[in-house]
């Protein structure tokens, strides 16, 4: 989905929550499958730091469960981003 990039590049990555490009060093690598070592035919997800913080403050289930609920890997990336954004914004609004 990100073209024919090769593994091992260290260019900017896209935050799965807000869609911003962030330097890979500043992003938190997130693998919804929980397997960081199998890199074949898969794409890693990344969260920028603000979104990572927001996700960590999810009051109910963990981030992984939330991603599954949102249809990660099953719906289009655009749809997923929209759902993710809604979920994280709602969580923040309700946390006050
Ligand atoms: Zn973000």
mmCIF file of C-alpha atoms and ligand atoms in Angstrom:
data_model
loop_
_atom_site.group_PDB
_atom_site.id
_atom_site.type_symbol
_atom_site.label_atom_id
_atom_site.label_comp_id
_atom_site.label_asym_id
_atom_site.label_seq_id
_atom_site.Cartn_x
_atom_site.Cartn_y
_atom_site.Cartn_z
ATOM 1 C CA UNK A 1 0.000 0.000 0.000
ATOM 2 C CA UNK A 2 3.004 2.241 0.415
ATOM 3 C CA UNK A 3 4.412 1.380 -2.977
ATOM 4 C CA UNK A 4 7.363 -0.845 -3.503
ATOM 5 C CA UNK A 5 9.489 0.328 -0.638
ATOM 6 C CA UNK A 6 11.988 -2.188 0.515
ATOM 7 C CA UNK A 7 12.343 -3.413 4.054
ATOM 8 C CA UNK A 8 14.979 -1.769 6.124
ATOM 9 C CA UNK A 9 14.566 1.752 4.889
ATOM 10 C CA UNK A 10 14.660 4.437 7.526
ATOM 11 C CA UNK A 11 12.620 7.104 5.852
ATOM 12 C CA UNK A 12 9.588 8.722 7.367
ATOM 13 C CA UNK A 13 6.718 6.522 8.408
ATOM 14 C CA UNK A 14 3.031 7.244 8.529
ATOM 15 C CA UNK A 15 1.216 7.383 11.820
ATOM 16 C CA UNK A 16 -1.752 5.050 11.621
ATOM 17 C CA UNK A 17 -3.816 7.344 13.830
ATOM 18 C CA UNK A 18 -3.445 10.820 12.379
ATOM 19 C CA UNK A 19 -1.798 10.008 9.062
ATOM 20 C CA UNK A 20 1.120 12.343 9.661
ATOM 21 C CA UNK A 21 4.527 11.441 8.405
ATOM 22 C CA UNK A 22 7.026 11.271 11.210
ATOM 23 C CA UNK A 23 10.704 10.300 11.282
ATOM 24 C CA UNK A 24 10.975 6.607 11.954
ATOM 25 C CA UNK A 25 13.109 7.319 15.002
ATOM 26 C CA UNK A 26 10.271 9.342 16.473
ATOM 27 C CA UNK A 27 7.612 6.807 15.757
ATOM 28 C CA UNK A 28 6.585 3.907 17.861
ATOM 29 C CA UNK A 29 6.599 0.731 15.863
ATOM 30 C CA UNK A 30 3.455 -1.215 16.407
ATOM 31 C CA UNK A 31 2.704 -4.644 15.067
ATOM 32 C CA UNK A 32 -0.862 -5.647 15.642
ATOM 33 C CA UNK A 33 0.104 -9.270 15.194
ATOM 34 C CA UNK A 34 2.580 -9.085 18.044
ATOM 35 C CA UNK A 35 5.389 -10.516 16.000
ATOM 36 C CA UNK A 36 8.159 -8.090 15.276
ATOM 37 C CA UNK A 37 10.449 -10.627 13.719
ATOM 38 C CA UNK A 38 8.409 -11.845 10.815
ATOM 39 C CA UNK A 39 8.813 -9.129 8.259
ATOM 40 C CA UNK A 40 7.789 -10.944 5.154
ATOM 41 C CA UNK A 41 4.671 -9.729 3.403
ATOM 42 C CA UNK A 42 3.669 -7.422 6.143
ATOM 43 C CA UNK A 43 3.713 -3.765 6.965
ATOM 44 C CA UNK A 44 4.408 -2.349 10.339
ATOM 45 C CA UNK A 45 2.130 0.168 11.840
ATOM 46 C CA UNK A 46 3.518 3.289 13.413
ATOM 47 C CA UNK A 47 2.206 5.783 15.873
ATOM 48 C CA UNK A 48 3.587 9.253 16.351
ATOM 49 C CA UNK A 49 4.300 10.165 19.949
ATOM 50 C CA UNK A 50 1.139 12.201 20.599
ATOM 51 C CA UNK A 51 -1.033 9.412 19.232
ATOM 52 C CA UNK A 52 0.961 6.818 21.099
ATOM 53 C CA UNK A 53 0.307 8.727 24.290
ATOM 54 C CA UNK A 54 -3.363 9.026 23.472
ATOM 55 C CA UNK A 55 -3.579 5.322 22.777
ATOM 56 C CA UNK A 56 -1.834 4.438 26.001
ATOM 57 C CA UNK A 57 -4.561 6.289 27.830
ATOM 58 C CA UNK A 58 -7.313 4.243 26.387
ATOM 59 C CA UNK A 59 -9.463 3.640 29.442
ATOM 60 C CA UNK A 60 -10.891 0.311 28.485
ATOM 61 C CA UNK A 61 -9.211 -2.338 26.423
ATOM 62 C CA UNK A 62 -5.662 -2.151 25.227
ATOM 63 C CA UNK A 63 -4.529 -0.677 22.002
ATOM 64 C CA UNK A 64 -4.272 -4.028 20.319
ATOM 65 C CA UNK A 65 -7.860 -4.894 21.092
ATOM 66 C CA UNK A 66 -8.919 -1.488 19.916
ATOM 67 C CA UNK A 67 -7.120 -1.884 16.618
ATOM 68 C CA UNK A 68 -8.826 -5.203 16.075
ATOM 69 C CA UNK A 69 -12.163 -3.667 16.919
ATOM 70 C CA UNK A 70 -11.524 -0.947 14.398
ATOM 71 C CA UNK A 71 -10.908 -3.508 11.705
ATOM 72 C CA UNK A 72 -7.158 -3.121 11.337
ATOM 73 C CA UNK A 73 -6.035 -5.104 8.338
ATOM 74 C CA UNK A 74 -9.604 -5.726 7.249
ATOM 75 C CA UNK A 75 -10.896 -2.365 6.157
ATOM 76 C CA UNK A 76 -9.233 0.097 3.853
ATOM 77 C CA UNK A 77 -6.496 2.219 5.353
ATOM 78 C CA UNK A 78 -8.590 5.311 4.850
ATOM 79 C CA UNK A 79 -11.506 3.784 6.681
ATOM 80 C CA UNK A 80 -9.239 2.548 9.415
ATOM 81 C CA UNK A 81 -7.632 5.946 9.856
ATOM 82 C CA UNK A 82 -11.038 7.556 10.131
ATOM 83 C CA UNK A 83 -12.184 5.055 12.727
ATOM 84 C CA UNK A 84 -8.951 5.288 14.644
ATOM 85 C CA UNK A 85 -9.074 9.045 14.684
ATOM 86 C CA UNK A 86 -12.639 9.037 15.946
ATOM 87 C CA UNK A 87 -11.805 6.529 18.638
ATOM 88 C CA UNK A 88 -8.764 8.374 19.943
ATOM 89 C CA UNK A 89 -10.413 11.789 19.834
ATOM 90 C CA UNK A 90 -13.411 10.475 21.692
ATOM 91 C CA UNK A 91 -11.194 8.900 24.303
ATOM 92 C CA UNK A 92 -9.388 12.169 24.856
ATOM 93 C CA UNK A 93 -12.577 14.162 25.091
ATOM 94 C CA UNK A 94 -13.968 11.754 27.647
ATOM 95 C CA UNK A 95 -10.862 11.709 29.756
ATOM 96 C CA UNK A 96 -11.392 15.115 31.316
HETATM 97 ZN ZN1 LIG B 1 -0.317 10.448 14.991
#
